[in-house]
Amino acid sequence: MSEIKLPGFVDMHVHLREPGFSYKETIRTGTQAAAAGGFTTVCTMPNLNPVPDSPENLKIQTDIIERDAIINVIPFASITKGRRGDDLVDYSALAPLVAGFSDDGNGVQDAGVMREAMQEIAQTGKILAAHCEVNELLRGGYVHDSEHLRTRGHKGICSESEWREIERDILLAKDTGCRLHICHLSTKEGVELVREAKRDGITVTAETAPHYLLFCDEDVREEGRFKMNPPIRCRVDREALREGVADGTIDVVATDHAPHSHEEKSRGLQKSAMGVVGLETAFAAVYTTMVKSGIITLERLVQLMCIRPRQILGLPLEDGCFTVVDLDADYIVDSSTFRSMSRSTPFDGLHLFGKIKEVVCNGKRVYSDQA
């Protein structure tokens, strides 16, 4: 048995659905899932009801976190009021309370609004976590726009819908000095834009998710568990993402854990809701795919999931938060055992290595595989 003790994992991008959508997930079930995946800190995205666009609305969420969370939960506030992409929130009032600002789920379409937001957020020192998507390029798509999926009768989302807004936001970050963080990077063009920006000294960081490192469009099945936004893209995109993870262009692996009800995810590839869960499989999926295959070292994986997220968020490396992993232990993913309320995962049935054995958060054991 090869057990190692690692710093507690940090996920910069999760959806815990509460307040507003507790039929999908709750703070309690979401943090239980996170603990089972080795995470001791997660950052929640603001597509909630009410949207955390004011200290008063944010308090509704943080009261639930204080009551029900079993690990550290740090919310993102929205960039715009109601995540509608127009009126800006009061960044100075919210900044001390949040990880940063994001309209995740929506791209900010108006460049003038985004410029003004970046100028003001830059004054707070917080990150702006950008969901980069040009709405007019979506054209009713719901999977990647590839020949393989078009021949199966599906409408595609082109890569340009992502990279065009990444390009815009990088230029705005250069002009404003805002700390830009690119959410759920999925395209080869996006990887290259981030790489070039870093070479130019622009303050930009990026994340990708485990499902983009494991799968490509050829793996997509006619099931809702393979539908998320951005979509799983082509083999060349996957290889570019793997290279970006290996060379440091991509800073963080984040899950974009996005639970939905069984009914919402059982309507097939075309009609199911966008989003899959990933907290409970993240480490093993990336370890199996990236480390055991020799693409990256274990030390690099620790940087991606433990060290770099803390650096970006300005969090300390806590002595009282750690995760014990058995690297040699293998298992078959069985979503029926998940702590999350959602079972919709493309990893179901996969053979993975790297089992979470124990998780301690703030000196308290929050997960044990013996429990």
Coordinates of C-alpha atoms in Angstrom, one line a residue:
M1 CA 0.0 0.0 0.0
S2 CA 1.4 3.4 -1.0
E3 CA -0.3 6.0 1.2
I4 CA 0.9 9.6 1.1
K5 CA -0.2 12.7 3.0
L6 CA -0.9 15.8 0.8
P7 CA -2.1 19.3 1.5
G8 CA -5.9 19.4 1.4
F9 CA -7.1 20.0 -2.2
V10 CA -8.7 23.3 -3.2
D11 CA -11.4 23.5 -5.9
M12 CA -11.8 27.0 -7.3
H13 CA -14.9 26.3 -9.2
V14 CA -17.9 24.4 -7.8
H15 CA -21.7 24.8 -7.9
L16 CA -23.3 23.9 -4.6
R17 CA -26.8 25.2 -5.7
E18 CA -27.8 26.6 -2.4
P19 CA -29.6 29.0 -1.9
G20 CA -32.2 28.6 -4.6
F21 CA -31.8 25.1 -6.1
S22 CA -31.5 22.7 -3.2
Y23 CA -33.3 20.0 -5.2
K24 CA -30.0 19.7 -7.1
E25 CA -27.5 19.9 -4.3
T26 CA -27.1 21.5 -0.9
I27 CA -24.1 23.0 1.0
R28 CA -24.2 19.9 3.2
T29 CA -24.2 17.3 0.5
G30 CA -21.9 19.3 -1.7
T31 CA -19.2 19.6 1.0
Q32 CA -19.6 16.0 1.9
A33 CA -18.9 15.1 -1.7
A34 CA -15.9 17.5 -1.7
A35 CA -14.5 15.9 1.5
A36 CA -14.9 12.5 -0.1
G37 CA -12.8 13.8 -3.0
G38 CA -10.0 15.1 -0.8
F39 CA -11.0 18.7 -0.8
T40 CA -10.7 20.9 2.2
T41 CA -11.6 24.2 0.5
V42 CA -14.0 24.9 -2.4
C43 CA -15.1 28.2 -4.0
T44 CA -18.8 28.4 -5.0
M45 CA -20.0 30.1 -8.2
P46 CA -22.8 32.7 -8.0
N47 CA -25.5 31.3 -10.2
L48 CA -27.9 31.1 -7.3
N49 CA -31.2 32.6 -6.1
P50 CA -30.7 35.2 -4.9
V51 CA -27.5 35.9 -6.8
P52 CA -24.8 37.0 -4.3
D53 CA -24.6 40.5 -5.8
S54 CA -24.8 42.4 -2.5
P55 CA -23.7 41.8 1.0
E56 CA -27.3 41.1 2.0
N57 CA -27.8 38.5 -0.6
L58 CA -24.4 37.0 0.0
K59 CA -25.3 36.6 3.7
I60 CA -28.1 34.3 2.8
Q61 CA -25.5 31.9 1.4
T62 CA -22.9 32.4 4.0
D63 CA -25.4 31.7 6.8
I64 CA -26.1 28.3 5.2
I65 CA -22.3 27.7 4.8
E66 CA -21.7 28.5 8.5
R67 CA -24.5 26.1 9.5
D68 CA -24.0 23.2 7.2
A69 CA -20.5 23.1 5.5
I70 CA -18.1 20.4 6.7
I71 CA -15.1 22.0 4.9
N72 CA -14.1 25.6 4.0
V73 CA -16.4 27.2 1.5
I74 CA -15.5 30.6 0.0
P75 CA -18.1 32.2 -2.3
F76 CA -17.6 34.1 -5.5
A77 CA -19.8 37.2 -5.8
S78 CA -21.2 38.1 -9.2
I79 CA -19.6 40.7 -11.6
T80 CA -23.0 42.2 -12.5
K81 CA -26.3 42.5 -10.7
G82 CA -28.3 39.4 -11.2
R83 CA -25.5 38.1 -13.5
R84 CA -27.4 40.0 -16.3
G85 CA -24.2 41.5 -17.8
D86 CA -25.1 45.2 -17.4
D87 CA -25.1 46.9 -14.0
L88 CA -22.0 46.5 -11.8
V89 CA -22.1 45.3 -8.2
D90 CA -20.4 47.2 -5.3
Y91 CA -17.0 45.5 -5.5
S92 CA -15.5 47.3 -2.5
A93 CA -18.4 46.2 -0.2
L94 CA -18.2 42.6 -1.4
A95 CA -14.4 42.1 -1.8
P96 CA -13.5 41.3 1.9
L97 CA -16.2 38.6 1.9
V98 CA -15.5 36.6 -1.3
A99 CA -12.9 34.7 -3.3
G100 CA -13.4 37.0 -6.2
F101 CA -16.0 38.0 -8.8
S102 CA -17.6 35.9 -11.6
D103 CA -20.8 35.8 -13.7
D104 CA -20.1 32.1 -14.3
G105 CA -22.7 30.5 -16.5
N106 CA -22.8 33.7 -18.5
G107 CA -20.1 35.5 -20.4
V108 CA -20.2 39.3 -20.0
Q109 CA -21.1 40.2 -23.6
D110 CA -20.5 44.0 -23.5
A111 CA -16.8 44.9 -23.7
G112 CA -17.4 48.3 -22.1
V113 CA -19.1 46.7 -19.1
M114 CA -16.2 44.2 -18.7
R115 CA -13.6 46.9 -19.0
E116 CA -15.3 49.0 -16.3
A117 CA -15.7 45.9 -14.1
M118 CA -12.0 45.0 -14.5
Q119 CA -11.0 48.6 -13.6
E120 CA -13.0 48.5 -10.4
I121 CA -12.1 44.9 -9.4
A122 CA -8.4 45.7 -10.0
Q123 CA -8.7 48.2 -7.1
T124 CA -9.8 45.4 -4.8
G125 CA -6.9 43.0 -5.6
K126 CA -9.4 40.2 -6.1
I127 CA -9.6 38.0 -9.2
L128 CA -12.2 38.2 -11.9
A129 CA -13.0 34.6 -12.9
A130 CA -14.3 34.8 -16.5
H131 CA -16.7 32.5 -18.1
C132 CA -15.6 33.2 -21.7
E133 CA -18.4 32.7 -24.2
V134 CA -19.7 34.8 -27.1
N135 CA -23.5 34.2 -27.2
E136 CA -24.0 35.1 -30.8
L137 CA -21.6 32.3 -31.8
L138 CA -23.5 29.6 -29.9
R139 CA -26.2 29.1 -32.6
G140 CA -28.3 26.6 -30.7
G141 CA -25.4 24.3 -30.1
Y142 CA -25.1 21.9 -27.1
V143 CA -22.0 19.8 -27.9
H144 CA -18.7 20.5 -29.6
D145 CA -18.9 21.5 -33.3
S146 CA -17.0 18.6 -34.7
E147 CA -17.6 16.5 -37.8
H148 CA -17.9 13.4 -35.6
L149 CA -20.8 14.8 -33.6
R150 CA -22.5 16.6 -36.6
T151 CA -22.7 13.3 -38.5
R152 CA -24.7 12.0 -35.5
G153 CA -27.2 14.8 -35.9
H154 CA -26.1 17.1 -33.1
K155 CA -25.7 20.9 -33.2
G156 CA -22.3 22.1 -32.2
I157 CA -20.7 24.9 -30.2
C158 CA -17.7 26.3 -32.1
S159 CA -14.4 26.8 -30.4
E160 CA -14.4 30.5 -31.4
S161 CA -17.3 31.1 -29.0
E162 CA -14.7 30.5 -26.2
W163 CA -11.4 31.7 -27.5
R164 CA -12.8 35.0 -29.0
E165 CA -13.8 36.2 -25.5
I166 CA -10.6 34.9 -23.9
E167 CA -8.8 37.1 -26.4
R168 CA -10.9 40.1 -25.6
D169 CA -10.6 39.6 -21.8
I170 CA -6.8 39.2 -21.9
L171 CA -6.5 42.5 -23.8
L172 CA -8.8 44.2 -21.2
A173 CA -6.8 42.7 -18.4
K174 CA -3.6 44.1 -20.0
D175 CA -5.1 47.5 -20.1
T176 CA -6.7 47.6 -16.6
G177 CA -4.2 45.5 -14.6
C178 CA -7.1 43.3 -13.3
R179 CA -6.1 39.8 -12.2
L180 CA -7.9 37.7 -14.8
H181 CA -8.7 34.0 -14.2
I182 CA -10.0 32.0 -17.1
C183 CA -12.6 29.4 -16.1
H184 CA -13.0 25.9 -17.6
L185 CA -10.5 26.3 -20.5
S186 CA -11.4 23.8 -23.2
T187 CA -9.9 24.9 -26.6
K188 CA -6.4 24.7 -28.1
E189 CA -6.7 28.3 -29.2
G190 CA -7.5 29.3 -25.6
V191 CA -4.5 27.5 -24.3
E192 CA -2.2 29.3 -26.8
L193 CA -3.8 32.7 -25.9
V194 CA -3.1 32.2 -22.2
R195 CA 0.4 31.0 -23.0
E196 CA 1.1 34.1 -25.0
A197 CA -0.4 36.4 -22.4
K198 CA 1.9 34.9 -19.7
R199 CA 4.9 35.4 -22.0
D200 CA 3.8 39.1 -22.3
G201 CA 3.7 39.5 -18.6
I202 CA -0.1 39.9 -18.4
T203 CA -1.6 38.8 -15.0
V204 CA -3.7 35.9 -16.2
T205 CA -4.3 32.4 -14.8
A206 CA -6.4 29.6 -16.1
E207 CA -8.1 26.4 -15.0
T208 CA -9.3 23.3 -16.9
A209 CA -11.4 20.4 -15.6
P210 CA -10.7 16.7 -15.4
H211 CA -13.2 15.7 -18.1
Y212 CA -11.5 17.9 -20.7
L213 CA -8.2 16.1 -19.9
L214 CA -9.7 12.6 -20.2
F215 CA -12.3 12.7 -23.0
C216 CA -12.7 14.0 -26.5
D217 CA -15.7 14.3 -28.8
E218 CA -15.2 10.7 -29.9
D219 CA -16.0 9.5 -26.4
V220 CA -19.3 11.4 -26.1
R221 CA -22.3 9.1 -25.7
E222 CA -26.0 9.8 -26.2
E223 CA -26.4 10.5 -22.5
G224 CA -26.9 13.6 -20.5
R225 CA -23.8 12.7 -18.4
F226 CA -21.6 13.8 -21.3
K227 CA -23.2 17.2 -21.6
M228 CA -21.5 20.3 -20.0
N229 CA -20.6 23.8 -20.9
P230 CA -18.1 24.3 -22.4
P231 CA -18.4 20.9 -24.2
I232 CA -15.9 18.1 -24.4
R233 CA -14.0 19.0 -27.6
C234 CA -11.7 17.4 -30.1
R235 CA -8.6 15.2 -29.6
V236 CA -6.3 18.1 -30.6
D237 CA -7.9 20.3 -28.0
R238 CA -7.5 17.6 -25.3
E239 CA -3.8 17.2 -26.3
A240 CA -3.3 21.0 -26.1
L241 CA -4.9 21.1 -22.6
R242 CA -2.7 18.2 -21.5
E243 CA 0.4 20.1 -22.8
G244 CA -0.8 23.3 -21.1
V245 CA -1.2 21.5 -17.8
A246 CA 2.3 20.0 -18.2
D247 CA 4.1 23.2 -19.1
G248 CA 2.4 25.5 -16.6
T249 CA 0.2 27.5 -19.0
I250 CA -2.8 26.1 -17.1
D251 CA -2.4 26.8 -13.4
V252 CA -5.3 24.8 -11.8
V253 CA -7.4 21.8 -12.2
A254 CA -10.9 22.6 -11.0
T255 CA -14.0 20.4 -11.3
D256 CA -16.8 22.7 -12.3
H257 CA -18.9 20.4 -10.2
A258 CA -22.4 21.2 -11.5
P259 CA -25.1 18.9 -10.1
H260 CA -28.6 18.6 -11.5
S261 CA -31.6 16.4 -10.7
H262 CA -31.9 12.9 -12.3
E263 CA -34.9 14.2 -14.3
E264 CA -32.9 17.1 -15.7
K265 CA -30.0 14.8 -16.8
S266 CA -32.0 11.9 -18.2
R267 CA -33.3 13.6 -21.3
G268 CA -30.5 12.5 -23.6
L269 CA -27.6 14.5 -25.0
Q270 CA -29.7 17.2 -26.8
K271 CA -32.3 18.0 -24.1
S272 CA -30.5 17.4 -20.8
A273 CA -29.3 20.3 -18.6
M274 CA -25.7 21.4 -19.0
G275 CA -23.3 20.2 -16.2
V276 CA -21.8 17.2 -14.6
V277 CA -20.4 16.3 -11.1
G278 CA -16.8 15.8 -10.5
L279 CA -15.7 16.4 -6.9
E280 CA -15.5 12.8 -5.9
T281 CA -13.5 11.6 -8.9
A282 CA -11.2 14.6 -9.6
F283 CA -7.9 13.5 -8.0
A284 CA -8.1 9.9 -9.2
A285 CA -9.1 10.9 -12.7
V286 CA -6.2 13.3 -13.1
Y287 CA -3.7 11.0 -11.3
T288 CA -4.7 8.0 -13.5
T289 CA -4.7 10.0 -16.8
M290 CA -1.9 12.4 -16.3
V291 CA 0.6 11.0 -13.7
K292 CA 0.5 7.3 -14.2
S293 CA 0.9 7.9 -18.0
G294 CA 3.9 10.1 -17.4
I295 CA 2.5 13.3 -18.8
I296 CA 3.1 15.1 -15.4
T297 CA 4.7 14.3 -12.1
L298 CA 2.8 13.8 -8.9
E299 CA 4.5 17.0 -7.7
R300 CA 2.9 18.9 -10.6
L301 CA -0.5 17.5 -9.7
V302 CA -0.1 18.7 -6.1
Q303 CA 0.7 22.2 -7.6
L304 CA -2.5 22.0 -9.7
M305 CA -4.8 20.9 -7.0
C306 CA -3.3 22.1 -3.7
I307 CA -0.6 24.8 -4.0
R308 CA -1.5 27.0 -7.0
P309 CA -5.2 27.6 -6.2
R310 CA -4.1 28.8 -2.7
Q311 CA -1.6 31.2 -4.3
I312 CA -4.2 32.6 -6.7
L313 CA -6.7 33.1 -3.9
G314 CA -4.2 34.3 -1.4
L315 CA -4.9 31.5 1.0
P316 CA -2.4 30.0 3.5
L317 CA -1.2 26.4 3.4
E318 CA -2.9 25.2 6.6
D319 CA -1.2 22.6 8.9
G320 CA -4.7 21.4 10.0
C321 CA -5.9 20.6 6.5
F322 CA -4.6 17.5 4.8
T323 CA -5.6 14.6 2.6
V324 CA -4.3 11.0 2.7
V325 CA -4.3 9.1 -0.6
D326 CA -3.4 5.5 -1.5
L327 CA -1.9 5.9 -4.9
D328 CA -1.9 2.1 -5.6
A329 CA -5.5 1.6 -4.6
D330 CA -7.7 1.2 -7.7
Y331 CA -11.5 1.1 -8.1
I332 CA -14.3 1.3 -10.6
V333 CA -16.3 4.5 -10.4
D334 CA -19.8 3.8 -9.1
S335 CA -21.9 7.0 -9.1
S336 CA -24.5 5.3 -6.9
T337 CA -22.1 5.6 -4.0
F338 CA -21.6 9.4 -4.4
R339 CA -22.2 11.7 -1.5
S340 CA -23.4 14.3 -4.0
M341 CA -27.2 14.4 -4.7
S342 CA -26.4 14.1 -8.4
R343 CA -25.1 11.0 -10.2
S344 CA -24.4 12.5 -13.6
T345 CA -20.8 11.9 -14.4
P346 CA -18.9 10.9 -17.5
F347 CA -16.5 9.0 -15.2
D348 CA -19.0 6.3 -14.2
G349 CA -17.6 2.9 -14.8
L350 CA -14.0 4.0 -15.3
H351 CA -11.1 2.1 -13.7
L352 CA -9.1 4.7 -11.7
F353 CA -6.1 4.7 -9.3
G354 CA -5.6 6.9 -6.3
K355 CA -8.1 6.4 -3.5
I356 CA -8.9 9.0 -0.9
K357 CA -8.3 7.4 2.5
E358 CA -8.7 10.3 5.0
V359 CA -9.4 14.0 5.0
V360 CA -8.8 16.4 7.9
C361 CA -10.0 20.0 7.7
N362 CA -9.2 22.6 10.4
G363 CA -7.9 19.8 12.6
K364 CA -11.2 17.8 12.3
R365 CA -11.5 14.5 10.4
V366 CA -14.2 15.1 7.8
Y367 CA -13.8 12.0 5.7
S368 CA -12.5 8.4 6.2
D369 CA -13.0 5.6 3.7
Q370 CA -13.5 3.3 6.8
A371 CA -16.5 5.3 7.9

